[in-house]
Amino acid sequence: MMLRSVRLRLTLWYVVLLAVILAAFCAGVYMLMREQLYHNLDDSIESRSNILLGVILFDDQRPTLTGTVFSQDPDANESFVRVFDESGRVTFENRAFEGEAPVDSLALEHALAGKSNTRTVDVDDTPLRLRTFPVEREGEIRGVLEVGQPEDDVRETLRALLLILAVAYPVTLAGASLGGLFLASKALSPIDSLTQLARRLSAEDLSQRLNMKLPDDEVGRLARTFDEMLERLDEAFRRQRRFTADASHELRTPLTAIKGQVDVALERDRDAETYREVLRSVNADADRMIRLVGSLLTLARADAGQVTIHREDVDIGRVVTDALDHIQPEADRLGVSLAVRPGNGVRIMADPDLILQLTLNLLDNGVKYTGGRGGSLEVSWQNSGRFAELVVSDTGPGISAEHLPRIFDRFYRIDTARSRADGGAGLGLSISRWIAEVHGGSIHAESTPGEGTKFIVRLPTQ
Ligand code: ADP
């Protein structure tokens, strides 16, 4: 249960790791210190014994020392000194310590065999570091010299060190644990805020943000990413709501018109011609609704990613010819002249139905908005690198810079009254943009108000 908190788990791991490392460190320090202290002690015994080996006397080949050495060097009396002859008998002992230092026959044997050795004995309650050296004369071993120095200083120092380590170890560990817990809490507290916010959020209210001023580290980036994700979600939900509201509004307009005409017609008896007139009008409104619902369906399917694109080799020239045939009657009616500047062999891998729809949308707009001014519409296409470029330019009213970036938005119309009269709901260009993009292409518009508008569609050839 307790370990369900990351900060505790992190701290625990960290403390365990630290405990192991710290223990290894303490043991290392202790052992190194011990090694060094004994090394120094042995060095000091060795230099003393070197001096003594130089002043050893031989009495009939038996090595011995005299008290004069010690009177000349009072420091020498701080050491324990003992000399043996070849047979293991003591020939000299300086008696610097009360009590006997036991004789180790094995050590003697070793020394007589030429190997110096070291041991620790207790003399007079003093631990003594005792080293045994062979005494040579003219290349032959004639006896043994034993030099000892008390090692209680060394032991004292080691005990003090152990005490310091024993206190420092838990204190450091406790301090580090608290510090670790504090740091982990500090680092992870934004995650708690994130959890709380996520719990409060619902689709209806995505306006809340963490807005935490955090550094650019893992948690800071997580918090910022979370806010950015909320922003996108919020925007997506807003767009969806707007889309539903706009769509309902657009559908109500023709329905209201139908209802109005039928109501008026039913007020009293009318002749057959009037009924026919009303039915024609109702039929036109129904057509508008069918077109609108068709567009809405296309966009809804596009949003849901449900449209399957059937790509095939498409000759753009053919598509444009089909579209022109379609639009010609309307162009004639509105007095717009159509011109074509064909490109050669421009082919793309695309869904022919969708490309036709895109072309129709552009031509339809061009004719619709240029109409009544005696204007003209020109369509051209050509290869441009890995893309095919389709350009539809008209000599219509143009689009001012403030509207230009928005005409591809859903339901966006510049002159609402005029567009609606013409039957547009502001969905044509957003569908066209979707078609271009779903093929991996793009669409954009350039316009000079008063002179005309040019739509450029780029579609990948492969
Ligand atoms: P609509 O169905 O209203 O035509 P579109 O999405 O096709 O909707 O176009 C959006 C708006 O862009 C139109 O309402 C119109 O104001 C403007 N527009 C589109 N094409 C042209 C054009 N060729 N010339 C001038 N304005 C245009």
Coordinates of C-alpha atoms and ligand atoms in Angstrom, one line a residue:
M1 CA 0.0 0.0 0.0
M2 CA 2.7 2.4 1.1
L3 CA 4.8 1.5 -2.0
R4 CA 2.0 2.7 -4.3
S5 CA 3.6 6.2 -3.9
V6 CA 6.4 6.7 -6.4
R7 CA 8.1 9.2 -4.1
L8 CA 8.4 6.6 -1.3
R9 CA 9.6 4.0 -3.7
L10 CA 12.1 6.3 -5.2
T11 CA 13.4 7.4 -1.8
L12 CA 13.5 3.8 -0.6
W13 CA 15.6 2.7 -3.7
Y14 CA 17.8 5.7 -3.3
V15 CA 18.3 5.0 0.5
V16 CA 19.1 1.4 0.0
L17 CA 21.5 2.2 -2.7
L18 CA 23.1 4.9 -0.7
A19 CA 23.3 2.6 2.4
V20 CA 25.2 0.0 0.4
I21 CA 27.5 2.6 -1.2
L22 CA 28.1 4.3 2.1
A23 CA 28.8 1.0 3.9
A24 CA 31.3 0.1 1.2
F25 CA 32.9 3.6 1.5
C26 CA 33.2 3.3 5.3
A27 CA 34.7 -0.1 5.1
G28 CA 37.1 1.1 2.5
V29 CA 38.2 4.1 4.5
Y30 CA 38.6 1.9 7.6
M31 CA 40.6 -0.7 5.9
L32 CA 42.8 1.8 4.1
M33 CA 43.4 3.6 7.4
R34 CA 44.3 0.4 9.2
E35 CA 46.6 -0.7 6.4
Q36 CA 48.4 2.7 6.4
L37 CA 48.8 2.8 10.2
Y38 CA 50.2 -0.7 10.5
H39 CA 52.4 0.1 7.5
N40 CA 53.8 3.1 9.3
L41 CA 54.3 1.1 12.5
D42 CA 56.1 -1.6 10.6
D43 CA 58.3 0.9 8.9
S44 CA 59.3 2.5 12.2
I45 CA 60.1 -1.0 13.6
E46 CA 62.1 -1.8 10.6
S47 CA 64.2 1.3 10.7
R48 CA 64.8 0.8 14.4
S49 CA 65.9 -2.8 13.8
N50 CA 68.2 -1.7 10.9
I51 CA 70.0 0.6 13.4
L52 CA 70.2 -2.2 16.0
L53 CA 71.4 -4.8 13.5
G54 CA 74.3 -2.3 12.8
V55 CA 75.4 -2.2 16.4
I56 CA 74.9 -5.8 17.3
L57 CA 78.0 -7.3 18.9
F58 CA 79.3 -10.9 18.6
D59 CA 80.6 -12.7 21.6
D60 CA 82.1 -15.8 20.2
Q61 CA 79.7 -15.8 17.3
R62 CA 76.7 -15.2 19.6
P63 CA 75.0 -12.0 18.9
T64 CA 74.1 -9.6 21.7
L65 CA 73.6 -6.0 22.5
T66 CA 74.8 -3.8 25.4
G67 CA 73.0 -1.2 27.5
T68 CA 75.2 1.6 26.1
V69 CA 73.3 1.6 22.8
F70 CA 70.1 2.5 24.8
S71 CA 71.8 5.1 26.9
Q72 CA 72.9 6.8 23.7
D73 CA 69.5 6.7 22.1
P74 CA 66.9 7.1 24.8
D75 CA 64.1 6.7 22.2
A76 CA 65.3 3.2 21.7
N77 CA 63.8 2.4 25.0
E78 CA 60.3 2.9 23.7
S79 CA 60.8 -0.2 21.8
F80 CA 61.0 -3.8 23.0
V81 CA 64.3 -5.4 22.0
R82 CA 65.4 -9.0 22.4
V83 CA 68.2 -10.9 20.9
F84 CA 68.5 -14.7 20.5
D85 CA 71.5 -16.8 19.6
E86 CA 71.4 -19.6 17.1
S87 CA 70.2 -22.1 19.7
G88 CA 67.2 -19.9 20.7
R89 CA 68.6 -18.7 24.0
V90 CA 68.0 -15.1 24.9
T91 CA 71.3 -13.2 25.0
F92 CA 69.8 -9.7 25.5
E93 CA 66.5 -8.1 26.4
N94 CA 66.1 -4.4 27.1
R95 CA 63.2 -4.7 29.6
A96 CA 61.4 -1.6 28.3
F97 CA 58.2 -3.2 29.3
E98 CA 57.3 -5.0 32.4
G99 CA 56.2 -8.6 32.0
E100 CA 57.4 -11.2 29.6
A101 CA 56.9 -11.3 25.9
P102 CA 56.3 -15.0 25.1
V103 CA 58.8 -16.6 22.8
D104 CA 57.3 -17.9 19.6
S105 CA 59.5 -20.8 18.6
L106 CA 57.9 -20.9 15.1
A107 CA 58.8 -17.3 14.6
L108 CA 62.3 -18.0 15.7
E109 CA 62.6 -20.9 13.4
H110 CA 61.5 -18.8 10.5
A111 CA 63.9 -16.1 11.4
L112 CA 66.7 -18.6 11.6
A113 CA 65.8 -19.8 8.2
G114 CA 66.2 -16.2 7.0
K115 CA 62.6 -15.1 6.9
S116 CA 61.6 -12.1 9.0
N117 CA 58.0 -12.2 10.3
T118 CA 55.5 -10.1 12.2
R119 CA 53.0 -10.9 15.1
T120 CA 51.1 -9.1 17.8
V121 CA 51.6 -10.1 21.5
D122 CA 50.3 -8.7 24.8
V123 CA 53.0 -7.6 27.2
D124 CA 52.1 -5.9 30.4
D125 CA 48.6 -5.2 29.0
T126 CA 50.1 -3.4 26.1
P127 CA 49.5 -4.8 22.6
L128 CA 52.9 -5.1 21.0
R129 CA 53.7 -5.3 17.4
L130 CA 56.6 -7.7 17.3
R131 CA 58.8 -8.2 14.3
T132 CA 61.5 -10.9 14.1
F133 CA 64.6 -10.5 11.9
P134 CA 67.6 -12.9 11.3
V135 CA 71.0 -11.6 12.4
E136 CA 73.7 -12.3 9.9
R137 CA 77.4 -12.3 10.2
E138 CA 79.6 -12.8 7.1
G139 CA 76.7 -14.2 5.2
E140 CA 75.6 -16.7 7.9
I141 CA 72.7 -16.5 10.2
R142 CA 73.9 -16.3 13.8
G143 CA 70.8 -15.4 15.7
V144 CA 67.6 -13.5 15.8
L145 CA 66.6 -9.9 16.7
E146 CA 63.1 -9.1 17.9
V147 CA 61.9 -5.5 17.9
G148 CA 58.4 -4.6 19.1
Q149 CA 56.5 -1.4 19.4
P150 CA 53.3 -0.8 21.2
E151 CA 50.4 -0.7 18.8
D152 CA 47.8 0.8 21.2
D153 CA 48.1 4.2 19.4
V154 CA 47.1 2.5 16.2
R155 CA 44.3 0.7 17.9
E156 CA 43.1 3.9 19.6
T157 CA 43.1 5.8 16.3
L158 CA 41.2 2.9 14.6
R159 CA 38.6 2.8 17.4
A160 CA 38.1 6.6 17.1
L161 CA 37.7 6.2 13.4
L162 CA 35.2 3.4 13.8
L163 CA 33.2 5.6 16.3
I164 CA 33.1 8.5 13.9
L165 CA 32.0 6.2 11.0
A166 CA 29.4 4.5 13.2
V167 CA 27.8 7.9 14.1
A168 CA 28.3 9.5 10.6
Y169 CA 26.8 6.5 8.8
P170 CA 23.2 6.6 10.2
V171 CA 23.2 10.4 10.4
T172 CA 24.2 10.7 6.8
L173 CA 21.7 8.1 5.8
A174 CA 18.9 9.7 7.7
G175 CA 19.8 13.1 6.3
A176 CA 20.0 11.8 2.8
S177 CA 16.6 10.0 3.2
L178 CA 14.9 13.1 4.3
G179 CA 16.5 15.1 1.5
G180 CA 15.6 12.4 -1.0
L181 CA 12.0 12.3 0.2
F182 CA 11.8 16.1 0.0
L183 CA 13.3 16.2 -3.5
A184 CA 11.1 13.4 -4.7
S185 CA 8.0 15.1 -3.3
K186 CA 9.0 18.4 -4.8
A187 CA 9.7 16.9 -8.2
L188 CA 6.5 14.8 -8.2
S189 CA 4.0 17.3 -6.7
P190 CA 3.1 18.7 -10.2
I191 CA 2.0 15.2 -11.1
D192 CA -0.5 15.3 -8.2
S193 CA -1.9 18.6 -9.5
L194 CA -2.1 17.0 -13.0
T195 CA -4.1 14.1 -11.6
Q196 CA -6.5 16.4 -9.8
L197 CA -7.0 18.5 -12.8
A198 CA -7.6 15.5 -15.0
R199 CA -10.2 14.3 -12.6
R200 CA -12.0 17.6 -12.7
L201 CA -12.1 17.8 -16.5
S202 CA -15.0 16.9 -18.6
A203 CA -15.9 17.4 -22.2
E204 CA -18.1 20.3 -21.3
D205 CA -15.4 22.2 -19.6
L206 CA -12.0 21.8 -21.1
S207 CA -11.1 25.4 -20.4
Q208 CA -8.9 24.7 -17.3
R209 CA -5.2 24.5 -17.6
L210 CA -2.4 23.6 -15.2
N211 CA -0.4 26.7 -16.1
M212 CA 2.4 25.6 -13.9
K213 CA 5.6 27.6 -14.1
L214 CA 7.9 24.6 -14.1
P215 CA 11.5 24.3 -15.5
D216 CA 12.0 22.5 -18.8
D217 CA 12.5 19.1 -17.3
E218 CA 10.6 15.8 -17.6
V219 CA 7.8 16.8 -15.3
G220 CA 7.7 20.4 -16.7
R221 CA 7.4 19.1 -20.2
L222 CA 4.7 16.6 -19.2
A223 CA 2.7 19.5 -17.6
R224 CA 3.1 21.6 -20.7
T225 CA 2.3 18.8 -23.0
F226 CA -0.9 18.2 -21.0
D227 CA -1.9 21.8 -21.3
E228 CA -1.2 21.7 -25.1
M229 CA -3.3 18.6 -25.4
L230 CA -6.1 20.2 -23.5
E231 CA -5.8 23.2 -25.8
R232 CA -6.2 21.0 -28.9
L233 CA -9.0 19.0 -27.4
D234 CA -10.8 22.2 -26.3
E235 CA -10.4 23.6 -29.9
A236 CA -11.6 20.3 -31.4
F237 CA -14.7 20.2 -29.2
R238 CA -15.4 23.9 -29.9
R239 CA -15.1 23.2 -33.6
Q240 CA -17.4 20.2 -33.3
R241 CA -20.0 22.2 -31.4
R242 CA -19.8 25.1 -33.9
F243 CA -20.1 22.7 -36.8
T244 CA -23.3 21.1 -35.3
A245 CA -24.8 24.5 -34.6
D246 CA -24.0 25.9 -38.0
A247 CA -25.2 22.8 -39.7
S248 CA -28.5 22.9 -37.9
H249 CA -28.9 26.6 -38.8
E250 CA -28.2 25.9 -42.4
L251 CA -30.7 23.1 -42.5
R252 CA -33.4 25.2 -40.9
T253 CA -33.3 27.9 -43.5
P254 CA -34.6 25.8 -46.4
L255 CA -37.0 24.1 -44.1
T256 CA -38.4 27.4 -42.9
A257 CA -38.8 28.4 -46.6
I258 CA -40.6 25.2 -47.5
K259 CA -42.9 25.6 -44.4
G260 CA -43.7 29.2 -45.3
Q261 CA -44.6 28.5 -48.9
V262 CA -46.8 25.5 -48.0
D263 CA -48.5 27.5 -45.2
V264 CA -49.3 30.4 -47.6
A265 CA -50.5 28.0 -50.3
L266 CA -52.8 26.2 -47.9
E267 CA -54.4 29.3 -46.6
R268 CA -57.1 29.1 -49.2
D269 CA -57.9 27.3 -52.5
R270 CA -55.5 28.0 -55.3
D271 CA -55.4 27.1 -59.0
A272 CA -53.4 24.3 -60.3
E273 CA -50.7 26.6 -61.7
T274 CA -50.1 28.1 -58.3
Y275 CA -49.8 24.7 -56.7
R276 CA -47.3 23.7 -59.4
E277 CA -45.3 26.9 -58.7
V278 CA -45.2 26.2 -55.0
L279 CA -44.2 22.6 -55.6
R280 CA -41.4 23.7 -57.9
S281 CA -40.1 26.0 -55.3
V282 CA -40.4 23.4 -52.6
N283 CA -38.5 21.0 -54.9
A284 CA -35.7 23.6 -55.3
D285 CA -35.4 24.0 -51.5
A286 CA -35.4 20.2 -51.1
D287 CA -32.5 20.1 -53.7
R288 CA -30.6 22.6 -51.7
M289 CA -31.1 20.5 -48.6
I290 CA -30.0 17.3 -50.4
R291 CA -26.8 19.1 -51.5
L292 CA -26.2 20.5 -48.0
V293 CA -26.8 17.1 -46.3
G294 CA -24.5 15.5 -48.9
S295 CA -21.8 18.0 -48.1
L296 CA -22.3 17.5 -44.3
L297 CA -22.1 13.8 -44.8
T298 CA -18.9 14.1 -46.8
L299 CA -17.3 16.2 -44.0
A300 CA -18.6 14.0 -41.2
R301 CA -17.1 10.9 -43.0
A302 CA -13.9 12.8 -43.6
D303 CA -13.7 13.7 -39.9
A304 CA -14.3 10.2 -38.9
G305 CA -11.7 9.0 -41.4
Q306 CA -14.3 6.8 -43.0
V307 CA -13.8 7.8 -46.6
T308 CA -11.9 5.2 -48.6
I309 CA -9.9 6.7 -51.4
H310 CA -9.8 4.6 -54.6
R311 CA -6.6 5.8 -56.2
E312 CA -6.1 5.2 -59.9
D313 CA -4.2 6.7 -62.8
V314 CA -6.2 9.9 -63.6
D315 CA -5.7 12.2 -66.5
I316 CA -6.4 15.7 -65.2
G317 CA -7.3 16.9 -68.7
R318 CA -10.2 14.4 -68.8
V319 CA -11.5 15.4 -65.4
V320 CA -11.4 19.1 -66.3
T321 CA -13.3 18.4 -69.6
D322 CA -16.0 16.5 -67.6
A323 CA -16.3 19.3 -65.1
L324 CA -16.5 22.0 -67.9
D325 CA -19.3 20.1 -69.7
H326 CA -21.1 20.1 -66.4
I327 CA -20.7 23.8 -65.7
Q328 CA -21.1 25.1 -69.3
P329 CA -25.0 25.6 -69.1
E330 CA -24.6 27.6 -65.9
A331 CA -21.8 29.6 -67.4
D332 CA -23.9 30.4 -70.5
R333 CA -26.8 31.4 -68.3
L334 CA -24.6 33.8 -66.3
G335 CA -22.7 35.0 -69.3
V336 CA -19.3 33.8 -68.2
S337 CA -16.9 32.7 -70.9
L338 CA -14.8 29.6 -70.2
A339 CA -11.2 29.3 -71.4
V340 CA -8.9 26.3 -71.2
R341 CA -5.1 26.2 -71.3
P342 CA -4.4 22.5 -71.3
G343 CA -1.2 21.0 -70.0
N344 CA 0.4 17.9 -71.7
G345 CA 0.1 14.5 -70.2
V346 CA -0.6 15.6 -66.6
R347 CA -1.5 12.5 -64.7
I348 CA -1.9 11.8 -61.1
M349 CA -2.7 8.8 -58.8
A350 CA -6.0 9.9 -57.3
D351 CA -9.6 9.2 -56.7
P352 CA -11.3 10.4 -59.9
D353 CA -14.7 11.1 -58.2
L354 CA -13.1 13.3 -55.6
I355 CA -10.9 15.1 -58.0
L356 CA -13.9 15.8 -60.2
Q357 CA -15.8 17.1 -57.2
L358 CA -12.9 19.4 -56.3
T359 CA -12.7 20.8 -59.8
L360 CA -16.4 21.2 -60.0
N361 CA -16.4 23.2 -56.7
L362 CA -13.8 25.6 -58.0
L363 CA -15.4 26.0 -61.4
D364 CA -18.8 26.4 -59.8
N365 CA -17.6 29.1 -57.5
G366 CA -15.8 30.8 -60.3
V367 CA -18.9 31.0 -62.5
K368 CA -21.1 31.8 -59.6
Y369 CA -19.2 34.7 -58.2
T370 CA -18.0 36.1 -61.6
G371 CA -21.5 35.8 -63.2
G372 CA -23.4 38.9 -64.3
R373 CA -20.2 40.9 -64.9
G374 CA -19.4 39.5 -68.3
G375 CA -16.3 38.0 -66.8
S376 CA -14.3 35.0 -67.8
L377 CA -12.9 31.9 -66.2
E378 CA -9.7 30.2 -67.2
V379 CA -8.5 26.7 -66.2
S380 CA -5.0 25.5 -66.7
W381 CA -2.9 22.5 -65.6
Q382 CA 0.7 21.5 -65.8
N383 CA 3.4 19.3 -64.2
S384 CA 5.5 21.0 -61.5
G385 CA 8.1 18.7 -60.0
R386 CA 6.5 15.8 -58.2
F387 CA 3.2 17.6 -58.3
A388 CA 0.5 18.4 -60.8
E389 CA -0.7 22.0 -60.6
L390 CA -4.3 22.9 -61.4
V391 CA -5.1 26.6 -61.6
V392 CA -8.6 28.1 -61.8
S393 CA -8.6 31.9 -62.2
D394 CA -11.5 34.2 -62.7
T395 CA -12.1 37.9 -63.3
G396 CA -14.6 38.1 -60.5
P397 CA -14.9 40.5 -57.6
G398 CA -11.9 39.0 -55.8
I399 CA -11.5 38.3 -52.1
S400 CA -10.0 40.9 -49.7
A401 CA -7.0 40.0 -47.7
E402 CA -9.0 39.8 -44.4
H403 CA -11.2 37.1 -45.8
L404 CA -8.7 35.2 -47.9
P405 CA -7.2 33.0 -45.0
R406 CA -10.7 32.0 -43.9
I407 CA -12.5 31.0 -47.0
F408 CA -11.5 27.4 -46.6
D409 CA -13.2 27.3 -43.1
R410 CA -16.5 25.4 -42.8
F411 CA -19.6 27.6 -43.3
Y412 CA -17.4 30.6 -44.0
R413 CA -19.1 32.9 -46.5
I414 CA -18.0 36.4 -47.3
D415 CA -21.3 37.9 -48.4
T416 CA -23.8 35.8 -46.5
A417 CA -26.9 37.1 -48.2
R418 CA -25.6 36.7 -51.7
S419 CA -24.0 33.3 -51.2
R420 CA -27.1 31.9 -49.6
A421 CA -29.3 33.2 -52.4
D422 CA -26.9 31.2 -54.7
G423 CA -27.4 28.1 -52.7
G424 CA -23.9 27.9 -51.1
A425 CA -23.5 27.0 -47.4
G426 CA -19.8 27.8 -47.3
L427 CA -18.8 24.1 -47.3
G428 CA -17.5 23.8 -50.9
L429 CA -14.0 25.1 -50.3
S430 CA -13.5 23.2 -47.0
I431 CA -14.5 20.0 -48.8
S432 CA -12.1 20.9 -51.6
R433 CA -9.3 21.5 -49.1
W434 CA -10.0 18.1 -47.5
I435 CA -9.9 16.4 -50.9
A436 CA -6.5 18.0 -51.8
E437 CA -5.0 17.2 -48.4
V438 CA -6.3 13.6 -48.2
H439 CA -4.4 13.1 -51.5
G440 CA -1.2 14.5 -50.0
G441 CA -1.6 17.8 -51.8
S442 CA -2.7 21.4 -51.0
I443 CA -4.9 24.2 -52.1
H444 CA -4.5 27.9 -51.7
A445 CA -6.0 31.1 -53.2
E446 CA -4.5 34.3 -54.4
S447 CA -6.7 37.3 -55.1
T448 CA -6.7 41.0 -56.0
P449 CA -10.0 42.5 -55.0
G450 CA -11.8 44.0 -58.0
E451 CA -9.6 42.0 -60.5
G452 CA -10.2 38.4 -59.7
T453 CA -9.2 35.3 -57.8
K454 CA -6.9 32.4 -58.6
F455 CA -7.1 29.0 -56.9
I456 CA -4.1 26.8 -57.1
V457 CA -4.3 23.1 -56.4
R458 CA -1.2 20.9 -56.1
L459 CA -1.6 17.2 -56.2
P460 CA 1.2 14.6 -56.0
T461 CA 1.7 12.7 -59.3
Q462 CA 2.5 9.5 -57.5
Ligands
ADP1 P1 -20.1 28.6 -50.9 O1 -20.9 27.4 -51.0 O2 -20.7 29.7 -50.2 O3 -19.6 29.0 -52.3 P2 -17.4 28.0 -50.5 O4 -16.8 27.2 -49.4 O5 -17.3 27.3 -51.9 O6 -18.8 28.2 -50.1 O7 -16.7 29.4 -50.6 C1 -16.6 30.2 -49.4 C2 -16.7 31.6 -49.7 O8 -15.5 32.1 -50.5 C3 -17.8 32.0 -50.6 O9 -19.0 32.2 -49.8 C4 -17.4 33.2 -51.3 O10 -17.6 34.4 -50.5 C5 -15.9 33.1 -51.4 N1 -15.4 32.6 -52.7 C6 -15.2 31.4 -53.1 N2 -14.8 31.3 -54.4 C7 -14.7 32.6 -54.8 C8 -14.4 33.2 -56.1 N3 -14.0 32.5 -57.1 N4 -14.5 34.6 -56.1 C9 -14.9 35.3 -55.1 N5 -15.2 34.8 -53.9 C10 -15.2 33.4 -53.8

